[in-house]
Short mmCIF file of C-alpha atoms in Angstrom, two decimals:
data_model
loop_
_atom_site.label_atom_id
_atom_site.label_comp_id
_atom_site.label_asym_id
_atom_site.label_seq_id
_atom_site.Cartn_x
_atom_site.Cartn_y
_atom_site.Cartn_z
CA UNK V 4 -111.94 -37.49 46.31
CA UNK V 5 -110.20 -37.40 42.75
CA UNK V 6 -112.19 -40.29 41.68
CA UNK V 7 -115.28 -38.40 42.70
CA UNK V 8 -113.87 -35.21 41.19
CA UNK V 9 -115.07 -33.84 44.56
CA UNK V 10 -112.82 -30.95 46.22
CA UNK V 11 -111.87 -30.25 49.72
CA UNK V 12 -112.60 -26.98 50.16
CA UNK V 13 -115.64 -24.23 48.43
CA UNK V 14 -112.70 -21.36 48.02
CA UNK V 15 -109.77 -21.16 45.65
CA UNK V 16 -106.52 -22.18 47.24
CA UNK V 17 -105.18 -20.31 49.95
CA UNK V 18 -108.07 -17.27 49.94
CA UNK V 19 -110.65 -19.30 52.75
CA UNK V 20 -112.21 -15.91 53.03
CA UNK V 21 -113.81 -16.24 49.01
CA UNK V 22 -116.69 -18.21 50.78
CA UNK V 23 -116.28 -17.38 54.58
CA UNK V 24 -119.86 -18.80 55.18
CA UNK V 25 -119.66 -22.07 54.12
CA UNK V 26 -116.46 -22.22 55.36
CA UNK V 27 -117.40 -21.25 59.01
CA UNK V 28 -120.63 -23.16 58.29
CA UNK V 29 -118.52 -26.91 57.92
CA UNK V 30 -116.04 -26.15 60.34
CA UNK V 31 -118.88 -25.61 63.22
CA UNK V 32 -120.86 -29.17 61.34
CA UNK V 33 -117.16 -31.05 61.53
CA UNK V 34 -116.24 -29.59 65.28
CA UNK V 35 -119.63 -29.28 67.00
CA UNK V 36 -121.88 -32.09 65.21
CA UNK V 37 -119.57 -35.08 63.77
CA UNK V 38 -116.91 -34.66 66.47
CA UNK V 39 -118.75 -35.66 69.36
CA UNK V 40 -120.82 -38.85 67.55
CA UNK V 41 -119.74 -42.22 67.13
CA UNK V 42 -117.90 -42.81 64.83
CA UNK V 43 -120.67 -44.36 61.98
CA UNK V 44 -119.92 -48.07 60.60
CA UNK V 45 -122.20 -47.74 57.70
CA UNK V 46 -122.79 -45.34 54.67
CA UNK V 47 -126.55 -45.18 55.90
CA UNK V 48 -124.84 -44.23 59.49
CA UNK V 49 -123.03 -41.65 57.93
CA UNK V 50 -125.93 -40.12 55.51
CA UNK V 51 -128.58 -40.17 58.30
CA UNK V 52 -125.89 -38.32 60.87
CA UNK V 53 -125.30 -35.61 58.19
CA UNK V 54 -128.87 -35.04 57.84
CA UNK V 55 -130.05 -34.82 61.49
CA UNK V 56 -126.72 -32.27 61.85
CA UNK V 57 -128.04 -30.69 58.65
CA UNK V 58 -131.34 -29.71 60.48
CA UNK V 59 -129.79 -28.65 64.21
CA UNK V 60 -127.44 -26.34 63.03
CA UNK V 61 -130.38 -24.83 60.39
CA UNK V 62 -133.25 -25.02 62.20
CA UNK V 63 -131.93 -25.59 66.07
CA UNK V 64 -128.39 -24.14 66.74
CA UNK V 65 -128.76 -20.32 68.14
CA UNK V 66 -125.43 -18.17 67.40
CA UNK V 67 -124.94 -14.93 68.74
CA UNK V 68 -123.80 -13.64 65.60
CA UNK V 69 -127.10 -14.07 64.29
CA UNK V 70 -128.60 -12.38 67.33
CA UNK V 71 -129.75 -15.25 68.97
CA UNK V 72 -131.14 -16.92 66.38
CA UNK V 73 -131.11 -19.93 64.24
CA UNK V 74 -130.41 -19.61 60.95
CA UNK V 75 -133.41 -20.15 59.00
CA UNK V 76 -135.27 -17.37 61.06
CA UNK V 77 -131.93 -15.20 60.52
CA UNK V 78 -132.70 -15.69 57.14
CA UNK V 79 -135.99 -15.08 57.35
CA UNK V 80 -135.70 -12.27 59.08
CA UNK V 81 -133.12 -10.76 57.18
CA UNK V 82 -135.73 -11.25 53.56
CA UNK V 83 -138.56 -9.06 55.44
#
């Protein structure tokens, strides 16, 4: 990751609530979507399983905390 310059986290050490979305957001992708695949053996693997989990939990996954909906028509919704 330093090599990258990426970072671990979207919210300043120790304060997860500075970007409680995302943060709920990638813990759901990591313990819903990539936690129950196999493990992928190649970067295209990888790339195309982040994508396809990408699109279920925008335009598929239905949370009750967005009244039953996913979360592009949440969104949608919430712009009208």
């Amino acid at each position: 990751m330093v090599i990258n310059s990426a970072r671990h986290s979207y919210s300043a050490p120790g304060t997860p609530a500075d970007n409680a979305v995302i943060e709920h957001w990638w813990a759901n992708f990591k313990a819903i979507w990539i936690a129950h695949l196999p493990k992928a053996q190649t970067l295209v693997e990888l790339e195309q399983q982040v994508k396809e989990g990408i699109t279920y939990f925008t335009e598929k996954f239905i949370s009750a905390k967005r009244n039953d909906l996913t979360a592009a028509k949440y969104r949608f919704g919430k712009a009208n």
